[in-house]
Short mmCIF file of N, CA and C in Angstrom, two decimals:
data_model
loop_
_atom_site.label_atom_id
_atom_site.label_comp_id
_atom_site.label_asym_id
_atom_site.label_seq_id
_atom_site.Cartn_x
_atom_site.Cartn_y
_atom_site.Cartn_z
N MET A 304 165.67 71.31 128.00
CA MET A 304 166.47 72.69 128.71
C MET A 304 165.48 74.29 128.56
N SER A 305 165.07 74.90 130.73
CA SER A 305 164.42 75.74 130.23
C SER A 305 164.92 76.93 130.05
N PHE A 306 164.73 77.98 129.72
CA PHE A 306 165.56 79.41 129.19
C PHE A 306 165.93 80.11 130.81
N VAL A 307 164.93 79.36 131.29
CA VAL A 307 165.83 80.25 133.24
C VAL A 307 167.11 79.24 132.81
N SER A 308 166.91 78.03 133.36
CA SER A 308 168.40 77.62 133.37
C SER A 308 169.35 77.26 133.21
N GLU A 309 168.83 77.15 131.43
CA GLU A 309 169.42 77.82 130.00
C GLU A 309 169.93 79.98 131.15
N PHE A 310 169.45 80.13 130.90
CA PHE A 310 170.26 81.52 131.47
C PHE A 310 170.93 81.33 132.50
N LYS A 311 170.85 80.68 133.84
CA LYS A 311 171.90 80.08 134.94
C LYS A 311 172.78 78.99 134.24
N GLU A 312 172.93 78.54 133.57
CA GLU A 312 174.06 78.32 132.99
C GLU A 312 174.46 79.09 132.76
N PHE A 313 174.44 80.08 131.64
CA PHE A 313 175.03 80.54 130.95
C PHE A 313 175.67 82.06 132.25
N ILE A 314 174.67 82.91 132.66
CA ILE A 314 175.57 83.73 133.78
C ILE A 314 176.91 83.16 135.21
N SER A 315 176.30 81.87 135.61
CA SER A 315 177.26 81.55 136.63
C SER A 315 179.06 80.40 135.53
N LYS A 316 178.84 80.92 134.09
CA LYS A 316 180.06 80.21 133.92
C LYS A 316 180.93 81.12 133.79
N GLY A 317 182.38 80.78 133.76
CA GLY A 317 183.69 82.12 134.70
C GLY A 317 183.65 82.82 133.70
N ASN A 318 183.55 82.31 132.26
CA ASN A 318 183.68 83.45 131.83
C ASN A 318 183.10 84.66 131.40
N VAL A 319 181.33 84.55 131.64
CA VAL A 319 181.03 85.81 132.11
C VAL A 319 181.63 86.60 132.94
N LEU A 320 181.38 86.19 134.14
CA LEU A 320 181.63 86.53 135.28
C LEU A 320 183.10 87.34 135.43
N ASP A 321 184.32 87.10 134.49
CA ASP A 321 185.61 87.98 134.59
C ASP A 321 185.25 88.88 133.31
N LEU A 322 184.41 88.09 132.61
CA LEU A 322 183.70 89.59 131.70
C LEU A 322 184.07 90.62 132.40
N ALA A 323 182.39 90.44 133.16
CA ALA A 323 181.80 91.45 133.68
C ALA A 323 182.70 92.08 135.25
N VAL A 324 183.95 91.23 136.08
CA VAL A 324 184.64 91.46 135.74
C VAL A 324 186.15 92.76 135.42
N GLY A 325 186.18 92.46 134.70
CA GLY A 325 186.85 93.37 133.82
C GLY A 325 186.53 94.81 133.00
N VAL A 326 184.44 94.82 132.11
CA VAL A 326 184.12 95.55 132.77
C VAL A 326 184.30 96.94 132.74
N ILE A 327 183.88 95.75 134.84
CA ILE A 327 184.00 96.96 135.91
C ILE A 327 185.57 97.83 135.75
N ILE A 328 186.63 96.79 136.52
CA ILE A 328 187.93 96.92 136.22
C ILE A 328 188.02 98.04 135.12
N GLY A 329 187.89 98.22 134.33
CA GLY A 329 188.09 98.70 132.80
C GLY A 329 186.92 100.08 133.01
N GLY A 330 186.07 100.18 133.64
CA GLY A 330 185.41 101.47 133.45
C GLY A 330 186.54 102.14 134.36
N ALA A 331 186.60 102.21 136.52
CA ALA A 331 187.89 102.63 136.27
C ALA A 331 188.72 102.95 136.20
N PHE A 332 189.26 102.27 135.18
CA PHE A 332 190.89 102.71 135.10
C PHE A 332 190.75 103.30 133.89
N GLY A 333 189.35 103.66 133.25
CA GLY A 333 189.22 104.58 132.14
C GLY A 333 189.19 105.72 132.91
N ASN A 334 188.29 105.88 133.86
CA ASN A 334 188.07 106.87 134.78
C ASN A 334 190.32 107.60 135.06
N ILE A 335 191.09 106.68 135.21
CA ILE A 335 192.15 107.97 135.90
C ILE A 335 192.90 107.61 134.66
N VAL A 336 192.40 107.13 133.42
CA VAL A 336 193.36 107.52 132.39
C VAL A 336 192.76 108.60 131.92
N LYS A 337 191.61 108.82 132.62
CA LYS A 337 190.95 110.55 131.47
C LYS A 337 191.35 110.92 132.15
N SER A 338 192.02 111.32 133.65
CA SER A 338 192.52 112.42 134.82
C SER A 338 193.28 112.70 134.55
N LEU A 339 194.34 111.36 133.93
CA LEU A 339 195.20 111.61 133.73
C LEU A 339 195.94 112.62 132.41
N THR A 340 195.32 112.24 131.71
CA THR A 340 194.55 112.81 129.82
C THR A 340 194.90 114.05 130.45
N ASP A 341 193.59 114.36 130.97
CA ASP A 341 192.93 115.66 131.31
C ASP A 341 193.66 116.31 132.26
N ASP A 342 194.12 116.17 133.46
CA ASP A 342 194.65 116.82 133.71
C ASP A 342 196.08 116.96 134.42
N VAL A 343 196.78 116.74 133.94
CA VAL A 343 197.41 116.25 134.09
C VAL A 343 198.31 117.01 132.29
N LEU A 344 198.27 116.22 131.67
CA LEU A 344 198.85 115.76 129.73
C LEU A 344 198.62 116.99 129.54
N MET A 345 197.11 117.46 129.20
CA MET A 345 196.51 117.94 128.48
C MET A 345 196.88 119.83 129.21
N PRO A 346 197.23 119.89 129.97
CA PRO A 346 197.70 121.57 130.80
C PRO A 346 199.58 121.03 130.03
N LEU A 347 199.80 120.57 129.91
CA LEU A 347 201.26 120.36 130.21
C LEU A 347 201.62 120.88 128.19
N LEU A 348 200.39 120.21 128.02
CA LEU A 348 200.42 119.74 125.95
C LEU A 348 200.52 121.85 126.24
N THR A 349 199.33 122.22 126.75
CA THR A 349 198.82 124.00 126.61
C THR A 349 199.85 124.78 126.32
N ILE A 350 200.19 124.60 127.44
CA ILE A 350 201.80 124.92 127.86
C ILE A 350 202.70 125.22 127.24
N LEU A 351 203.09 123.60 126.39
CA LEU A 351 204.10 123.86 125.27
C LEU A 351 203.49 124.48 124.28
N THR A 352 202.51 124.86 124.07
CA THR A 352 201.29 125.03 122.75
C THR A 352 201.87 126.48 123.01
N GLY A 353 201.67 126.81 124.10
CA GLY A 353 201.54 128.44 124.13
C GLY A 353 200.25 128.55 124.66
N GLY A 354 199.35 128.41 125.44
CA GLY A 354 197.72 128.43 124.99
C GLY A 354 197.31 128.14 123.76
N LEU A 355 197.81 127.44 122.14
CA LEU A 355 196.37 127.48 121.58
C LEU A 355 195.76 126.44 122.10
N ASP A 356 194.77 126.72 121.43
CA ASP A 356 193.62 125.53 121.48
C ASP A 356 192.57 125.73 119.91
N PHE A 357 191.71 124.59 119.87
CA PHE A 357 191.64 124.80 118.57
C PHE A 357 190.53 124.34 118.26
N LYS A 358 189.70 124.60 119.74
CA LYS A 358 187.99 124.30 119.58
C LYS A 358 187.63 125.78 118.88
N GLU A 359 188.26 126.90 118.76
CA GLU A 359 188.00 128.27 117.92
C GLU A 359 188.39 127.44 116.27
N TRP A 360 188.89 126.86 115.40
CA TRP A 360 189.29 126.40 114.14
C TRP A 360 188.09 125.96 113.58
N PHE A 361 186.95 126.75 112.88
CA PHE A 361 185.93 125.75 112.21
C PHE A 361 186.26 126.74 110.98
N LEU A 362 184.89 126.12 109.45
CA LEU A 362 184.68 126.52 108.60
C LEU A 362 183.52 126.33 109.07
N ALA A 363 182.90 128.05 108.54
CA ALA A 363 180.90 128.12 108.22
C ALA A 363 181.31 127.91 106.78
N LEU A 364 180.12 126.94 106.54
CA LEU A 364 179.38 126.72 104.82
C LEU A 364 179.01 127.53 104.21
N ASP A 365 178.42 129.04 105.64
CA ASP A 365 177.84 129.80 104.91
C ASP A 365 178.23 131.16 104.00
N GLY A 366 179.16 130.84 104.59
CA GLY A 366 180.24 131.58 103.67
C GLY A 366 180.60 132.58 104.58
N THR A 367 179.71 133.58 105.43
CA THR A 367 179.92 134.31 106.53
C THR A 367 180.98 134.04 107.92
N SER A 368 181.69 135.02 108.13
CA SER A 368 183.17 134.56 109.32
C SER A 368 182.42 135.37 110.32
N TYR A 369 182.27 133.75 111.01
CA TYR A 369 182.23 134.26 112.48
C TYR A 369 183.20 134.73 114.04
N ARG A 370 183.51 134.94 114.78
CA ARG A 370 184.53 134.92 115.60
C ARG A 370 184.88 134.11 116.69
N THR A 371 183.66 133.29 116.76
CA THR A 371 184.35 131.60 117.17
C THR A 371 182.83 130.95 116.81
N LEU A 372 183.19 129.82 117.23
CA LEU A 372 182.02 128.70 116.94
C LEU A 372 180.59 128.56 117.56
N GLU A 373 180.28 128.98 119.19
CA GLU A 373 179.39 129.25 119.45
C GLU A 373 178.78 130.47 118.50
N GLU A 374 179.12 131.74 117.95
CA GLU A 374 178.59 132.69 117.36
C GLU A 374 178.03 131.81 116.28
N ALA A 375 178.24 131.32 115.72
CA ALA A 375 178.54 130.14 114.77
C ALA A 375 177.05 129.16 114.71
N LYS A 376 176.75 128.96 115.45
CA LYS A 376 176.22 127.68 116.22
C LYS A 376 174.78 128.49 116.44
N LYS A 377 174.83 129.51 117.11
CA LYS A 377 173.79 130.29 117.34
C LYS A 377 172.79 131.13 116.26
N ALA A 378 173.79 131.81 114.83
CA ALA A 378 173.49 131.56 113.79
C ALA A 378 173.17 130.62 113.40
N GLY A 379 172.75 129.52 113.04
CA GLY A 379 172.67 128.26 112.66
C GLY A 379 173.51 128.04 111.54
N ALA A 380 174.52 128.57 111.41
CA ALA A 380 175.10 128.37 110.89
C ALA A 380 176.13 126.91 110.51
N ALA A 381 176.34 126.06 109.60
CA ALA A 381 176.86 124.89 108.93
C ALA A 381 178.59 124.77 109.26
N THR A 382 178.83 123.99 109.74
CA THR A 382 180.57 125.05 110.11
C THR A 382 181.46 122.97 110.29
N ILE A 383 181.70 123.12 109.73
CA ILE A 383 182.67 122.42 109.38
C ILE A 383 183.60 121.98 110.47
N ASN A 384 184.01 121.37 111.69
CA ASN A 384 184.01 122.12 112.50
C ASN A 384 186.27 120.97 113.10
N TYR A 385 187.02 121.64 112.73
CA TYR A 385 188.16 120.81 112.53
C TYR A 385 189.13 120.73 113.23
N GLY A 386 188.98 122.21 114.04
CA GLY A 386 189.56 121.92 115.33
C GLY A 386 188.97 120.83 115.91
N LEU A 387 188.14 120.93 116.74
CA LEU A 387 187.05 120.45 117.64
C LEU A 387 187.75 118.56 116.76
N PHE A 388 187.67 118.37 115.77
CA PHE A 388 188.34 117.27 115.47
C PHE A 388 190.00 117.11 115.46
N LEU A 389 191.03 118.42 115.44
CA LEU A 389 192.19 117.59 115.90
C LEU A 389 192.28 117.94 117.41
N ASN A 390 191.69 118.14 118.27
CA ASN A 390 191.62 118.26 119.85
C ASN A 390 191.61 116.67 119.83
N ALA A 391 190.37 115.97 119.27
CA ALA A 391 189.70 114.31 119.68
C ALA A 391 191.30 113.63 119.19
N ILE A 392 191.99 114.23 118.58
CA ILE A 392 192.97 113.33 117.69
C ILE A 392 194.15 113.06 118.67
N ILE A 393 194.55 114.32 119.65
CA ILE A 393 196.25 115.04 120.60
C ILE A 393 194.90 114.07 121.60
N VAL A 394 193.96 114.06 121.71
CA VAL A 394 192.98 113.67 123.09
C VAL A 394 193.34 112.15 123.29
N PHE A 395 192.97 111.26 122.09
CA PHE A 395 193.17 109.95 121.78
C PHE A 395 194.58 109.61 122.01
N LEU A 396 195.11 110.34 120.94
CA LEU A 396 196.78 110.26 121.28
C LEU A 396 197.82 109.85 122.91
N LEU A 397 197.21 111.59 123.13
CA LEU A 397 197.14 111.12 124.67
C LEU A 397 197.31 110.41 125.61
N MET A 398 195.92 109.87 125.64
CA MET A 398 194.89 108.56 126.30
C MET A 398 196.35 107.30 125.99
N ALA A 399 196.36 107.48 125.04
CA ALA A 399 197.11 105.97 124.20
C ALA A 399 199.07 106.46 124.44
N PHE A 400 199.47 107.10 124.78
CA PHE A 400 200.52 106.95 125.64
C PHE A 400 199.90 107.05 127.41
N ALA A 401 199.44 107.62 127.82
CA ALA A 401 198.96 107.40 128.83
C ALA A 401 198.81 105.72 129.19
N ILE A 402 197.86 105.20 128.75
CA ILE A 402 197.49 103.15 129.37
C ILE A 402 198.97 102.35 128.83
N PHE A 403 199.14 103.23 127.41
CA PHE A 403 200.41 102.74 127.48
C PHE A 403 201.81 102.30 128.64
N TRP A 404 201.60 103.52 129.03
CA TRP A 404 202.74 104.11 130.31
C TRP A 404 202.14 103.39 132.04
N LEU A 405 200.94 103.69 131.52
CA LEU A 405 201.12 102.93 132.97
C LEU A 405 200.92 101.47 132.28
N VAL A 406 199.97 100.92 131.48
CA VAL A 406 201.18 99.32 131.60
C VAL A 406 202.38 98.71 132.19
N LYS A 407 202.50 99.89 131.23
CA LYS A 407 204.48 99.31 131.20
C LYS A 407 204.54 99.96 133.03
N ILE A 408 204.46 100.34 133.46
CA ILE A 408 204.50 100.26 134.80
C ILE A 408 203.53 99.09 135.50
N ALA A 409 202.75 99.17 135.27
CA ALA A 409 202.05 97.72 136.24
C ALA A 409 203.03 96.79 135.74
N ASN A 410 203.18 96.51 134.58
CA ASN A 410 204.00 95.49 134.12
C ASN A 410 205.58 95.01 135.19
N ARG A 411 206.35 96.31 135.88
CA ARG A 411 207.45 95.84 136.69
C ARG A 411 207.03 95.15 137.67
N PHE A 412 205.68 95.56 138.34
CA PHE A 412 205.09 94.51 139.88
C PHE A 412 204.45 93.29 139.21
N LYS A 413 203.93 92.70 138.36
CA LYS A 413 203.20 91.57 138.11
C LYS A 413 204.42 91.26 138.28
N ARG A 414 204.15 89.00 138.80
CA ARG A 414 205.23 88.31 139.19
C ARG A 414 205.63 87.93 137.71
N PRO A 415 206.92 87.41 137.29
CA PRO A 415 206.55 86.11 135.98
C PRO A 415 205.89 85.12 136.02
N GLN A 416 205.15 84.51 134.96
CA GLN A 416 204.80 83.38 135.18
C GLN A 416 205.47 82.44 135.15
N GLN A 417 205.63 81.77 135.98
CA GLN A 417 205.88 80.14 136.13
C GLN A 417 205.42 79.40 134.86
N VAL A 418 206.26 78.86 134.05
CA VAL A 418 206.16 78.19 132.56
C VAL A 418 206.26 76.93 133.55
N VAL A 419 205.69 75.91 132.89
CA VAL A 419 205.11 74.32 133.35
C VAL A 419 205.72 74.04 132.39
N VAL A 420 206.46 73.28 132.02
CA VAL A 420 206.51 72.31 130.11
C VAL A 420 205.97 70.86 130.73
N ALA A 421 204.84 69.84 130.62
CA ALA A 421 205.27 68.47 131.59
C ALA A 421 205.34 67.25 130.44
N ASP A 422 205.83 66.55 130.30
CA ASP A 422 206.63 65.49 129.26
C ASP A 422 205.24 65.54 128.35
N PRO A 423 205.83 65.13 128.16
CA PRO A 423 204.32 65.54 125.88
C PRO A 423 204.14 63.04 126.59
N GLY A 424 205.22 62.94 127.03
CA GLY A 424 205.42 61.32 126.21
C GLY A 424 205.97 60.86 125.64
N PRO A 425 206.34 59.16 124.87
CA PRO A 425 206.18 58.76 123.64
C PRO A 425 205.06 59.42 122.19
N THR A 426 205.35 59.36 121.67
CA THR A 426 204.37 59.20 120.33
C THR A 426 203.96 58.13 120.23
N LYS A 427 202.63 57.09 119.25
CA LYS A 427 202.05 56.45 118.96
C LYS A 427 203.66 55.62 118.08
N GLU A 428 204.00 56.67 117.00
CA GLU A 428 204.68 55.50 116.72
C GLU A 428 206.25 54.76 117.04
N GLN A 429 206.54 56.14 118.78
CA GLN A 429 207.76 56.03 119.31
C GLN A 429 207.56 54.60 119.97
N LEU A 430 206.38 54.11 120.27
CA LEU A 430 205.64 53.23 121.55
C LEU A 430 205.82 51.73 120.24
N LEU A 431 205.23 52.29 118.58
CA LEU A 431 205.55 50.88 118.33
C LEU A 431 207.37 50.88 117.92
N LEU A 432 208.45 51.35 117.93
CA LEU A 432 209.62 51.41 117.48
C LEU A 432 209.70 50.74 118.63
N MET A 433 209.02 51.14 119.75
CA MET A 433 209.68 50.25 120.94
C MET A 433 209.64 48.91 120.91
N ASP A 434 209.16 48.81 120.73
CA ASP A 434 207.71 47.55 120.67
C ASP A 434 208.57 46.88 119.38
N ILE A 435 208.69 46.92 118.71
CA ILE A 435 208.96 46.40 117.92
C ILE A 435 210.96 45.65 118.41
N ARG A 436 211.27 46.79 118.91
CA ARG A 436 212.79 47.04 119.53
C ARG A 436 212.80 46.08 120.20
N ASP A 437 212.48 45.75 121.95
CA ASP A 437 211.46 44.79 122.55
C ASP A 437 211.53 43.41 122.20
N ALA A 438 210.87 43.78 121.06
CA ALA A 438 210.43 42.37 120.08
C ALA A 438 211.87 41.14 120.13
N LEU A 439 212.53 42.77 119.07
CA LEU A 439 213.44 41.86 118.89
C LEU A 439 214.65 41.18 119.27
N ARG A 440 215.13 42.04 120.13
CA ARG A 440 215.67 41.32 121.98
C ARG A 440 215.47 40.36 122.55
N SER A 441 214.21 40.28 122.17
CA SER A 441 213.27 38.68 123.04
C SER A 441 214.10 38.04 121.99
N ARG A 442 214.17 37.68 121.04
CA ARG A 442 214.10 37.26 121.03
C ARG A 442 215.42 35.43 120.61
N PRO A 443 215.32 35.06 119.96
CA PRO A 443 216.80 34.28 120.72
C PRO A 443 218.04 33.77 119.15
#
Protein backbone atom coordinates (compact mmCIF):
# COMPACT_ATOMS: atom_id res chain seq x y z
CA MET A 1 0.00 0.00 0.00
CA SER A 2 1.47 3.35 -1.01
CA PHE A 3 1.88 6.23 1.42
CA VAL A 4 -0.77 8.32 -0.34
CA SER A 5 -3.40 5.57 -0.37
CA GLU A 6 -2.61 4.69 3.24
CA PHE A 7 -3.00 8.36 4.23
CA LYS A 8 -6.25 8.58 2.24
CA GLU A 9 -7.62 5.55 4.08
CA PHE A 10 -6.58 6.98 7.44
CA ILE A 11 -8.10 10.42 6.83
CA SER A 12 -11.38 9.02 5.51
CA LYS A 13 -12.08 6.95 8.61
CA GLY A 14 -14.96 8.25 10.70
CA ASN A 15 -12.91 8.63 13.87
CA VAL A 16 -10.56 11.18 12.32
CA LEU A 17 -13.43 13.25 10.99
CA ASP A 18 -15.24 13.07 14.32
CA LEU A 19 -12.06 14.19 16.07
CA ALA A 20 -11.66 17.13 13.68
CA VAL A 21 -15.24 18.24 14.30
CA GLY A 22 -14.68 17.83 18.06
CA VAL A 23 -11.56 20.00 17.98
CA ILE A 24 -13.33 22.75 16.03
CA ILE A 25 -16.41 22.70 18.28
CA GLY A 26 -14.14 22.50 21.34
CA GLY A 27 -12.33 25.65 20.24
CA ALA A 28 -15.61 27.52 19.83
CA PHE A 29 -16.87 26.16 23.15
CA GLY A 30 -13.60 27.25 24.77
CA ASN A 31 -14.28 30.81 23.62
CA ILE A 32 -17.75 30.69 25.20
CA VAL A 33 -16.35 29.40 28.48
CA LYS A 34 -13.53 31.98 28.44
CA SER A 35 -16.02 34.80 27.86
CA LEU A 36 -18.30 33.50 30.61
CA THR A 37 -15.35 33.34 32.98
CA ASP A 38 -13.67 36.64 32.04
CA ASP A 39 -16.76 38.74 31.33
CA VAL A 40 -19.30 37.42 33.82
CA LEU A 41 -17.79 35.42 36.68
CA MET A 42 -14.52 37.33 37.26
CA PRO A 43 -16.25 40.73 37.59
CA LEU A 44 -18.69 39.20 40.08
CA LEU A 45 -15.77 37.74 42.02
CA THR A 46 -14.03 41.13 41.97
CA ILE A 47 -17.14 42.75 43.46
CA LEU A 48 -17.45 40.03 46.10
CA THR A 49 -13.80 40.38 47.16
CA GLY A 50 -13.89 44.18 47.20
CA GLY A 51 -11.64 44.61 44.18
CA LEU A 52 -8.88 42.37 45.54
CA ASP A 53 -6.33 41.69 42.81
CA PHE A 54 -3.71 39.01 43.27
CA LYS A 55 -1.52 39.96 40.30
CA GLU A 56 0.61 42.29 42.39
CA TRP A 57 1.37 39.65 44.99
CA PHE A 58 4.97 38.65 44.39
CA LEU A 59 8.23 38.11 46.15
CA ALA A 60 11.39 39.73 44.77
CA LEU A 61 14.34 37.39 45.22
CA ASP A 62 16.95 40.16 45.21
CA GLY A 63 15.77 41.44 48.62
CA THR A 64 14.60 44.80 47.28
CA SER A 65 11.03 45.95 47.83
CA TYR A 66 9.13 46.93 44.67
CA ARG A 67 5.67 48.52 44.58
CA THR A 68 4.53 46.63 41.49
CA LEU A 69 5.50 43.53 39.59
CA GLU A 70 6.17 45.69 36.55
CA GLU A 71 8.78 47.70 38.50
CA ALA A 72 10.49 44.49 39.59
CA LYS A 73 10.59 43.21 36.03
CA LYS A 74 12.00 46.51 34.73
CA ALA A 75 14.72 46.31 37.38
CA GLY A 76 15.53 42.79 36.19
CA ALA A 77 14.73 41.21 39.56
CA ALA A 78 13.85 37.56 39.72
CA THR A 79 10.40 37.19 41.29
CA ILE A 80 8.13 34.48 42.57
CA ASN A 81 4.74 35.51 41.24
CA TYR A 82 2.44 33.63 43.61
CA GLY A 83 -0.39 36.12 42.95
CA LEU A 84 -0.43 35.22 39.26
CA PHE A 85 -0.45 31.57 40.28
CA LEU A 86 -3.45 32.20 42.55
CA ASN A 87 -5.19 34.01 39.67
CA ALA A 88 -4.55 31.01 37.41
CA ILE A 89 -6.06 28.66 40.01
CA ILE A 90 -9.12 30.89 40.42
CA VAL A 91 -9.61 31.15 36.65
CA PHE A 92 -9.28 27.36 36.36
CA LEU A 93 -11.89 26.79 39.07
CA LEU A 94 -14.25 29.33 37.50
CA MET A 95 -13.82 27.72 34.08
CA ALA A 96 -14.48 24.27 35.54
CA PHE A 97 -17.58 25.66 37.26
CA ALA A 98 -18.76 27.28 34.02
CA ILE A 99 -18.19 24.10 32.01
CA PHE A 100 -20.02 22.07 34.65
CA TRP A 101 -23.08 24.31 34.43
CA LEU A 102 -23.02 24.57 30.64
CA VAL A 103 -22.87 20.78 30.29
CA LYS A 104 -25.57 20.38 32.94
CA ILE A 105 -27.86 22.78 31.04
CA ALA A 106 -27.05 21.16 27.69
CA ASN A 107 -27.89 17.72 29.09
CA ARG A 108 -31.40 18.94 29.94
CA PHE A 109 -32.06 19.51 26.25
CA LYS A 110 -30.54 16.22 25.17
CA ARG A 111 -32.97 13.50 24.21
CA PRO A 112 -32.63 10.36 26.28
CA GLN A 113 -31.10 7.56 24.27
CA GLN A 114 -33.25 4.52 23.76
CA VAL A 115 -31.47 1.36 24.69
CA VAL A 116 -32.32 -1.52 22.38
CA VAL A 117 -31.65 -4.86 23.99
CA ALA A 118 -31.25 -7.62 21.44
CA ASP A 119 -32.24 -11.12 22.45
CA PRO A 120 -28.91 -12.91 22.68
CA GLY A 121 -30.49 -16.29 22.01
CA PRO A 122 -29.60 -19.55 23.71
CA THR A 123 -26.01 -20.39 24.57
CA LYS A 124 -24.22 -23.46 23.23
CA GLU A 125 -24.89 -25.29 26.49
CA GLN A 126 -28.60 -24.45 26.30
CA LEU A 127 -28.77 -25.66 22.69
CA LEU A 128 -27.06 -28.92 23.67
CA LEU A 129 -29.47 -29.43 26.58
CA MET A 130 -32.45 -28.76 24.27
CA ASP A 131 -31.12 -31.36 21.81
CA ILE A 132 -30.75 -33.88 24.65
CA ARG A 133 -34.27 -33.08 25.89
CA ASP A 134 -35.73 -33.47 22.40
CA ALA A 135 -33.85 -36.74 21.91
CA LEU A 136 -35.18 -38.09 25.22
CA ARG A 137 -38.76 -37.10 24.33
CA SER A 138 -38.59 -38.82 20.98
CA ARG A 139 -37.52 -42.17 22.53
CA PRO A 140 -40.24 -44.87 22.61
